[in-house]
Coordinates of C-alpha atoms in Angstrom, one line a residue:
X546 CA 105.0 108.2 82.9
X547 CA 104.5 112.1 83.4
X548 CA 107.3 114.2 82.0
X549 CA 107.9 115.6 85.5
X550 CA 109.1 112.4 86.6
X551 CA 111.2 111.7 83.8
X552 CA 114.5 111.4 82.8
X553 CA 116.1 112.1 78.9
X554 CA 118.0 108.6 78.9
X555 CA 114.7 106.7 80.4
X556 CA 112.5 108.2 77.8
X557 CA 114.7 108.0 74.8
X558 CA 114.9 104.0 76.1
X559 CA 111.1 103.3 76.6
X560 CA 110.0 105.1 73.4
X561 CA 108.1 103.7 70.7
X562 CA 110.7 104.2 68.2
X563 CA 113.3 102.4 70.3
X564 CA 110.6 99.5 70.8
X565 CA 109.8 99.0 67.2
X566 CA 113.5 99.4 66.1
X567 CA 114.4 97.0 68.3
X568 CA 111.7 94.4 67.2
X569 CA 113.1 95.0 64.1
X570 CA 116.4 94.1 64.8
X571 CA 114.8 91.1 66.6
X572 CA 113.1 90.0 63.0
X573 CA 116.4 90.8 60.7
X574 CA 118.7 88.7 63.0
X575 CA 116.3 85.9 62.5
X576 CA 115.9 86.0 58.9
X577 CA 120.0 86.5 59.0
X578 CA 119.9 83.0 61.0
X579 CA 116.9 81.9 58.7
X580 CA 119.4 82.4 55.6
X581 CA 122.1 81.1 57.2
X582 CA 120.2 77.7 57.9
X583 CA 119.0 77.3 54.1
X584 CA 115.4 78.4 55.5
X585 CA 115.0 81.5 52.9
X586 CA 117.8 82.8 50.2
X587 CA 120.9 84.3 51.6
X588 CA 120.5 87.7 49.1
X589 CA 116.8 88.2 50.6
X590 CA 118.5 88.6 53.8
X591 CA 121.4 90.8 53.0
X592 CA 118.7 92.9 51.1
X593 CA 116.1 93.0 54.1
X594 CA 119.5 94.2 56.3
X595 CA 120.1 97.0 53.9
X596 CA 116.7 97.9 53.3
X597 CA 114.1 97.3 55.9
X598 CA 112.2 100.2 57.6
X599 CA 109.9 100.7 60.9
X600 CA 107.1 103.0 59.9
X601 CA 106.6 105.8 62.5
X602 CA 105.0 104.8 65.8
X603 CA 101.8 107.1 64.4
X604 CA 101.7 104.5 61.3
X605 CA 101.6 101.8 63.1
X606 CA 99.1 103.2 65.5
X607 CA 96.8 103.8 63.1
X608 CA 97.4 100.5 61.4
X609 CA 96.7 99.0 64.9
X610 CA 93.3 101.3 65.1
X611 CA 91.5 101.2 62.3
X612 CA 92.8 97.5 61.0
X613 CA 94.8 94.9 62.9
X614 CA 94.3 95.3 66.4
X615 CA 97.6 94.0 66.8
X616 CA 100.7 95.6 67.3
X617 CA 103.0 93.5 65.8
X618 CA 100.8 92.7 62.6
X619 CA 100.4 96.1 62.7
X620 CA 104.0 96.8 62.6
X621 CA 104.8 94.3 60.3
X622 CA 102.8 96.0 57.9
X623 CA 104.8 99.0 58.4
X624 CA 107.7 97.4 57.8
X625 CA 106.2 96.1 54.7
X626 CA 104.9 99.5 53.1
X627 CA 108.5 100.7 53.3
X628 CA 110.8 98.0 52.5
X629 CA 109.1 95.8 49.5
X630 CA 108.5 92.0 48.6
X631 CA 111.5 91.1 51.0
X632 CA 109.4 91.6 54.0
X633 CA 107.4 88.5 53.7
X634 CA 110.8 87.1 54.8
X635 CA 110.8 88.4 58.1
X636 CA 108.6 86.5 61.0
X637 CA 108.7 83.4 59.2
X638 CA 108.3 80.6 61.6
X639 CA 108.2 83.4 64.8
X640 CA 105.0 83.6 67.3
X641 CA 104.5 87.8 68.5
X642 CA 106.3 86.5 71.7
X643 CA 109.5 85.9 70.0
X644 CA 109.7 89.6 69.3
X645 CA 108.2 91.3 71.8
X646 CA 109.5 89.0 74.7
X647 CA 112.7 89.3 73.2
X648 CA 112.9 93.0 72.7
X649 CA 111.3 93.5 76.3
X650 CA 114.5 92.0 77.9
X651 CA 117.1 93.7 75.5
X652 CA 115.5 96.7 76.5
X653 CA 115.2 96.0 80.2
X654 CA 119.0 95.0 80.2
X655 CA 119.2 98.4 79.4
X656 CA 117.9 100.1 81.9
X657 CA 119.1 97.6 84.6
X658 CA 122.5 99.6 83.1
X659 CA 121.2 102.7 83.3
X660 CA 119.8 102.4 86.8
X661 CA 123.1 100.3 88.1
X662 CA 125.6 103.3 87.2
X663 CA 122.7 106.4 88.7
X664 CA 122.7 104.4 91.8
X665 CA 126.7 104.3 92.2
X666 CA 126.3 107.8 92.1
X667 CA 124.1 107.7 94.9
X668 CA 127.0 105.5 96.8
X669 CA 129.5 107.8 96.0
X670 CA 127.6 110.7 97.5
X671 CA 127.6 108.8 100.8
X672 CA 131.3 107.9 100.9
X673 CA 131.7 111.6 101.0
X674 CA 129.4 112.1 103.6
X675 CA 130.3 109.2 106.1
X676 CA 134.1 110.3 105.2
X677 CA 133.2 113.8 105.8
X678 CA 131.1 113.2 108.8
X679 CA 132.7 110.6 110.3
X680 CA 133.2 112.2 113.8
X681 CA 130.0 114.4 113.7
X682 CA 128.7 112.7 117.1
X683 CA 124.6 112.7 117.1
X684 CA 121.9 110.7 119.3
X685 CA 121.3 107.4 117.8
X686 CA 117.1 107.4 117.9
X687 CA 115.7 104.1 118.7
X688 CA 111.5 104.4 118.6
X689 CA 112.1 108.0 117.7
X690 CA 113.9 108.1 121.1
X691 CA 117.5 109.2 121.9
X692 CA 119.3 106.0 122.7
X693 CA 122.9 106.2 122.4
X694 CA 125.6 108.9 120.8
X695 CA 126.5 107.5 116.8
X696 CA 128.3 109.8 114.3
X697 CA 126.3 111.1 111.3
X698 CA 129.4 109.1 109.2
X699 CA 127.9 106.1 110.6
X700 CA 124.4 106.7 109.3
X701 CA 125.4 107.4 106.3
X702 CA 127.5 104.2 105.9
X703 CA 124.6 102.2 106.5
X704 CA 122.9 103.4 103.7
X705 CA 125.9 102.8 101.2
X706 CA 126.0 99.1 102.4
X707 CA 122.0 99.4 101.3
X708 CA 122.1 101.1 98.3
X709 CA 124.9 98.8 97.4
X710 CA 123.1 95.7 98.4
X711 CA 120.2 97.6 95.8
X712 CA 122.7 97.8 93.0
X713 CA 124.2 93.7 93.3
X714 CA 120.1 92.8 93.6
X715 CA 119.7 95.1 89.9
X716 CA 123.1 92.7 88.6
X717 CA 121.5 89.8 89.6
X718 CA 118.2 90.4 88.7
X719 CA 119.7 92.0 85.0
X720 CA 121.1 88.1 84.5
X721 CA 117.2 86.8 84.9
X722 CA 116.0 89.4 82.2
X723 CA 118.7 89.0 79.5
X724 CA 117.0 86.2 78.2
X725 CA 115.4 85.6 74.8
X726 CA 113.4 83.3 73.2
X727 CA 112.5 82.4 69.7
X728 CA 110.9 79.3 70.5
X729 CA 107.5 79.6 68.5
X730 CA 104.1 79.5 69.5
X731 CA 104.0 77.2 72.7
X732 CA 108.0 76.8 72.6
X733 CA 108.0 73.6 70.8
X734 CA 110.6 74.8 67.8
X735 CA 107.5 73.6 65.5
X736 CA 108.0 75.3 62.8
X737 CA 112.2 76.8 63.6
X738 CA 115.5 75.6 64.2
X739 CA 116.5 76.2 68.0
X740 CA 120.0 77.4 66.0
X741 CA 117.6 80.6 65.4
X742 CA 117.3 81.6 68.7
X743 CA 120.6 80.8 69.9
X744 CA 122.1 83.2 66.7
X745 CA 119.4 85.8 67.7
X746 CA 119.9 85.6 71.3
X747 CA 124.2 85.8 70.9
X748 CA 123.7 89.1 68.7
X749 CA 121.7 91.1 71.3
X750 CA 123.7 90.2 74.4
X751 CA 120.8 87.6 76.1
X752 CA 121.2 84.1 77.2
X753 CA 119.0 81.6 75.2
X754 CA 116.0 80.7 77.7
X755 CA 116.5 76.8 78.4
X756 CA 112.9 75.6 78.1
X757 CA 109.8 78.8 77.2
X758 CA 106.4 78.4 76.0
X759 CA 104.6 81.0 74.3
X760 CA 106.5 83.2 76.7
X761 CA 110.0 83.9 78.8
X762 CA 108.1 82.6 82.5
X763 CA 107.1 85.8 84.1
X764 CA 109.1 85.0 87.9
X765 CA 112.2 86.7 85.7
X766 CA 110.1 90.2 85.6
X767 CA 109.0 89.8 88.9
X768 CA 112.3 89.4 90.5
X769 CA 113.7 93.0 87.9
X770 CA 110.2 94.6 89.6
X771 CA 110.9 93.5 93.4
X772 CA 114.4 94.5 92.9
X773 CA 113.6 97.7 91.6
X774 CA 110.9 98.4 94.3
X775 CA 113.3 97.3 97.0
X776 CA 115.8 99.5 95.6
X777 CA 113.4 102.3 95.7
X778 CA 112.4 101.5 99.5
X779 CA 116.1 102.3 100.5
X780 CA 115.8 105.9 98.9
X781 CA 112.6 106.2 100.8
X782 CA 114.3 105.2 104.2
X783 CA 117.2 107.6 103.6
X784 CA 114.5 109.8 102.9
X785 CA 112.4 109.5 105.6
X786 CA 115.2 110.1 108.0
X787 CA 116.5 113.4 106.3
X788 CA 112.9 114.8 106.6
X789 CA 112.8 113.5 110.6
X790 CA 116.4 115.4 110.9
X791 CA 115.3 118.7 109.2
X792 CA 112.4 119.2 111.2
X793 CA 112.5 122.4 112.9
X794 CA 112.9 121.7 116.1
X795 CA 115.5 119.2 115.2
X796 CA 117.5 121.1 112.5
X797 CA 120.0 118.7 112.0
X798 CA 120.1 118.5 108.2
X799 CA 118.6 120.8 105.5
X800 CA 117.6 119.7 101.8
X801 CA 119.4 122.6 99.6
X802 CA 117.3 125.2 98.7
X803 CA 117.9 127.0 96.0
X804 CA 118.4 131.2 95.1
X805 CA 114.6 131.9 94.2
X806 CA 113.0 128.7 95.7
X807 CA 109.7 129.1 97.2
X808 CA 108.8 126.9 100.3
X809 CA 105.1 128.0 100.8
X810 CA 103.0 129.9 99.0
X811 CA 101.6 132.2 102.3
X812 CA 104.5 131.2 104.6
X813 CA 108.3 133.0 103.3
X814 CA 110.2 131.2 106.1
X815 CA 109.4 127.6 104.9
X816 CA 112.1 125.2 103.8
X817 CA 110.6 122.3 103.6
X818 CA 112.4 118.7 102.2
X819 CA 109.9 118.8 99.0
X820 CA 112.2 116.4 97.3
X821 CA 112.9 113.7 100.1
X822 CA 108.9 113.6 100.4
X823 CA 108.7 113.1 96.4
X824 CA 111.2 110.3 97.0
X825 CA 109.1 108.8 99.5
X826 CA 105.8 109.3 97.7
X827 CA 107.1 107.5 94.4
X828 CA 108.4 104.7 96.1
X829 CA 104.8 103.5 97.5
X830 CA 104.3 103.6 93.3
X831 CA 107.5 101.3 92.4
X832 CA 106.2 98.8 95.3
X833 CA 102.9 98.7 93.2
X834 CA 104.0 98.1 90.2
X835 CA 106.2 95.0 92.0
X836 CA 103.3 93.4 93.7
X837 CA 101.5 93.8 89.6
X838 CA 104.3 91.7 88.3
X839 CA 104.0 89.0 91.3
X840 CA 100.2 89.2 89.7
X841 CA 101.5 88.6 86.2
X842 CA 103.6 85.1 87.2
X843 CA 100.2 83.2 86.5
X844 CA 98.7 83.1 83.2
X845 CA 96.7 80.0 81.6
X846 CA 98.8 77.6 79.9
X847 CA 101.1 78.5 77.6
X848 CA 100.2 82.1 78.0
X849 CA 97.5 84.6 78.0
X850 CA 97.9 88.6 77.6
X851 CA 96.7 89.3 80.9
X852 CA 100.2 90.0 81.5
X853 CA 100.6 92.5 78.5
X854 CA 98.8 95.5 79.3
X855 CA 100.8 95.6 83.0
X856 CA 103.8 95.4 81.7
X857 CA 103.5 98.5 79.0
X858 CA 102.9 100.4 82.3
X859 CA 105.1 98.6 84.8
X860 CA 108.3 98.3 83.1
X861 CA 109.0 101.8 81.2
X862 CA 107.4 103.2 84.7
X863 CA 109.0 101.5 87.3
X864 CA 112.6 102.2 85.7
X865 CA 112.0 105.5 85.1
X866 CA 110.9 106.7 88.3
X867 CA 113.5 104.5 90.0
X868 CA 116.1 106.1 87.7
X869 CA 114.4 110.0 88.3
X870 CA 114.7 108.9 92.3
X871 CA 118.1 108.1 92.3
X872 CA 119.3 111.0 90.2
X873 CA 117.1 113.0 93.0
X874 CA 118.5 111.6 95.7
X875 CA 122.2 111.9 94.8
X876 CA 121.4 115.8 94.0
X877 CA 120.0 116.0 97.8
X878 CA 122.8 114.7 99.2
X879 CA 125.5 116.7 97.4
X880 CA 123.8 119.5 98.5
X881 CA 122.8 118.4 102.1
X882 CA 123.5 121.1 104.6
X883 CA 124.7 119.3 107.6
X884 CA 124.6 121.0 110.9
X885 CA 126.8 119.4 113.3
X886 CA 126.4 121.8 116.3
X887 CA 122.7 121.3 116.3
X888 CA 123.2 117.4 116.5
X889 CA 125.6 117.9 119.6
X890 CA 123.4 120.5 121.1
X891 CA 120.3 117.7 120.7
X892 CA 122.5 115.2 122.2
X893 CA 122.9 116.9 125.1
X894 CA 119.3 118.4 125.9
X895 CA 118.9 115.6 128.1
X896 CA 122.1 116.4 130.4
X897 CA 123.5 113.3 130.1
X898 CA 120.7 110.4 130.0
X899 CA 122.5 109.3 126.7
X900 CA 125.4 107.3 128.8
X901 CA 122.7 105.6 130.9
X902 CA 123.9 101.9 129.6
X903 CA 127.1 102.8 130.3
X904 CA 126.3 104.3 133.8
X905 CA 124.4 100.9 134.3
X906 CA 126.9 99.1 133.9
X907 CA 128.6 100.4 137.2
X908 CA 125.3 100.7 139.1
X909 CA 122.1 98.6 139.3
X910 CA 119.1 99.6 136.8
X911 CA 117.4 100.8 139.9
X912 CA 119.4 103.6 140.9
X913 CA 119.5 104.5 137.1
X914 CA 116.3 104.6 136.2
X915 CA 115.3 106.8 139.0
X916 CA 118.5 109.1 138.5
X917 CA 116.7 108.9 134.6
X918 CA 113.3 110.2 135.4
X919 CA 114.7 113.0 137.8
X920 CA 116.4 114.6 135.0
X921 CA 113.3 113.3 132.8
X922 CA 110.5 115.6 135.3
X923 CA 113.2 118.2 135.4
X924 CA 113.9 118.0 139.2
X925 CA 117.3 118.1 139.0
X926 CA 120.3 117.1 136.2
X927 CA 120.7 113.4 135.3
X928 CA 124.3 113.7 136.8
X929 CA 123.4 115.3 139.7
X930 CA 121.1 112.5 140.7
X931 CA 123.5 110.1 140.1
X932 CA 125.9 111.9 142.8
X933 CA 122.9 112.4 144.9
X934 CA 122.5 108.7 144.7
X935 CA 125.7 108.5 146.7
X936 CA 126.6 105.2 144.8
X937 CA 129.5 106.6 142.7
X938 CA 132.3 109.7 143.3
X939 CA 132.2 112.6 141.2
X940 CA 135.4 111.2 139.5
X941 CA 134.9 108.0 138.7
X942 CA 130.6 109.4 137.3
X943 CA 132.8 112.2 135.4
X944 CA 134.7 109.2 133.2
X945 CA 131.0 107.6 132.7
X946 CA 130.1 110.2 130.9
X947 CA 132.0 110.1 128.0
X948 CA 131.4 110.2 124.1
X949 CA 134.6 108.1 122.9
X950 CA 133.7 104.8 124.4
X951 CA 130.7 104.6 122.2
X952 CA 132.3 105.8 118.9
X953 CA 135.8 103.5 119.4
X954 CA 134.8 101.9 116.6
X955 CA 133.6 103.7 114.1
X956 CA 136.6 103.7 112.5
X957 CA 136.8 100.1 112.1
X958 CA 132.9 100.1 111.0
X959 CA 134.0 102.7 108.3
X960 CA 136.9 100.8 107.2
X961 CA 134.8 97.7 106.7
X962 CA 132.7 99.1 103.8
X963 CA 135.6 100.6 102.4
X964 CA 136.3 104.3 103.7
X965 CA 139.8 104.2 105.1
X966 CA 140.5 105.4 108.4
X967 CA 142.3 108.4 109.4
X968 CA 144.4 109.9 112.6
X969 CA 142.5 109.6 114.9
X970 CA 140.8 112.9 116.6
X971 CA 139.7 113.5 120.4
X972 CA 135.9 113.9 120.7
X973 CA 135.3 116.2 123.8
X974 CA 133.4 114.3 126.0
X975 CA 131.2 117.0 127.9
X976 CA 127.2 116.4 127.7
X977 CA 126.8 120.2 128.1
X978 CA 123.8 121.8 130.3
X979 CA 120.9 120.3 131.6
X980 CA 117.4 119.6 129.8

């Protein structure tokens, strides 16, 4: 992953040195349960836990390069240069897979963590926003349309309910990926005790796999990879629709901008939402790197390592720019510049055609429609057609036209994803001029 995509706690995760220290740690808790079984002495062990070193990721590199062509012979050897005679201890009875399968999901584990408590930062940002924006009335869009009036409250409370929908899908998909195996070289136990893997597997926080062969079954990293992608596809709809509301000649919203910021290179007036379009462009790369682990579920037999060289990509890639998008987002929307005036003024550029349903329901669709594309050709208001019509007093049309029937609820809607409601405040109910 390029640094400018990066974050300091995904790097410092996905790094060689974390990798190799934690195959280590893999390989000392299974001599530990090795010893502890009668399989090799008890002091060997002890010695190997006070003793053993990784060799730095260029050693083992090199090792890889110019003899082994094998990472984990090559950092066996490491490990052997620097601690002694006790290393031919460690791997006894272990296949490659029991390390690197099992570090894979320690690791992983930890980033679901990391990526579970960036996204509640996202969902706090919103219960801010639907709180504070809970009566800012706007035109629902349907097909990019004005349909019917909605608060900007609302919208953001259907994207909490997603992104928290995203964050249970990362919990449950965290409980497929804990899991370990130290099951040897087709999962038989040939040559270990399944004790091993069950003492291995308690010390790093996994759940023993019930049944593995060479390898954990790859549908676990394809659910953590369709999770994260989906995840990522709810930052690119919040996205999308923050760009749509900033457009110019919408103005509703506005990404900050900060002191210094250059929009455009030969244009000084631009603001454009640079960072809601990042958003959406890395997402198309997390839905990749899913639909490369649905590729990786089959392998021949008892495994292949077609898998391998995707997953060295996928994995450190996926999380981290799932983790950079979050911590994005939640930055945009702390500080969005919401311009409530310009959503009631775009609300009522159509004089009115917003309460058409409503209007319909005291007239037939007939007399509304044409009363619609009066005020649509600009021949006269959509309220003045109405009375023109003849079908309804000026009264009983002025009551039609009315925000608070269609936001009576929202306090209920609110409520239900946990912002609590408030005393109640009148919203004005006059649609303003005419388009």
């Amino acid at each position: 992953m390029i640094d400018r995509y990066t974050t300091p706690e995904m790097t410092q995760l996905w790094s060689n040195a974390t990798k190799f220290a934690t195959w280590l740690e893999v390989e000392l808790l299974a001599a530990e349960a090795q010893a502890a079984l009668g399989r090799l002495p008890a002091d060997a062990a002890a010695r190997l836990r006070a003793t053993a070193r990784v060799g730095s990721p260029e050693r083992i590199e090199e090792l890889e390069r110019t003899q082994t062509q094998h990472d984990v012979v090559a950092f066996l050897r490491s490990v052997a240069e620097l601690t002694g005679p006790d290393a031919r201890y460690l791997h006894l009875g272990l296949g490659s897979s029991d390390v690197v399968d099992t570090a894979l999901s320690v690791i992983t584990a930890k980033a679901a963590d990391l990526l579970v408590a960036e996204a509640q930062g996202v969902a706090d940002t919103l219960v801010t926003l639907a709180t504070t924006y809970r009566d800012a009335v706007m035109a629902g869009r349907t097909h990019g349309m004005h349909a019917e009036p909605i608060t900007f409250g609302l919208k953001a409370a259907v994207w909490l309910e997603e992104v928290r929908r995203g964050m249970e899908r990362l919990r449950r998909a965290r409980v497929q990926i804990a899991v370990g195996k130290i099951s040897g070289e087709v999962g038989t136990y040939a040559h270990l005790d399944p004790a091993v893997e069950e003492s291995v597997c308690r010390a790093l926080g996994l759940t023993p796999a019930r049944v593995s062969s060479q390898i954990l079954q790859r549908d676990r990293h394809a659910e953590f990879l369709s999770a994260v992608a989906i995840l990522g596809g709810t930052l690119e709809k919040m996205a999308t629709e923050l760009r749509t509301l900033a457009r110019t000649e919408i103005a509703e919203v506005e990404e900050p901008f900060r002191p210094g910021q250059t929009g455009s290179s030969a244009m000084p007036h631009k603001r454009n939402p640079i960072l809601c379009e990042r958003i959406s462009g890395l997402a198309r790369i997390l839905r990749g790197y899913a639909v490369a682990a649905l590729e990786d579920q089959a392998l021949w037999g008892e495994r292949d390592i077609s898998h391998s060289s995707v997953e060295r990509i996928a994995f450190p890639g996926a999380t981290t720019l799932l983790h950079y998008m979050l911590r994005t987002m939640a930055f945009v929307l702390r500080g969005l510049r919401v311009f409530p005036e310009n959503m009631r003024a775009n609300l009522e550029r159509t004089g009115g055609l917003v309460f058409s349903h409503r209007i319909l329901l005291a007239l037939m669709y007939g007399i509304v429609q044409a009363a619609s594309t009066a005020s649509l050709e600009g021949r006269m208001t959509f309220r003045d057609a109405l009375l023109a019509s003849g079908r309804l007093p000026a009264s009983e049309l002025e009551t039609l036209f009315d925000y608070r029937p269609y936001l009576q609820h929202v306090d209920t809607i609110l409520a239900r994803v946990g912002i609590p409601a408030r005393e109640p405040q009148r919203i004005t109910s006059s649609p303003g001029a005419s388009r």
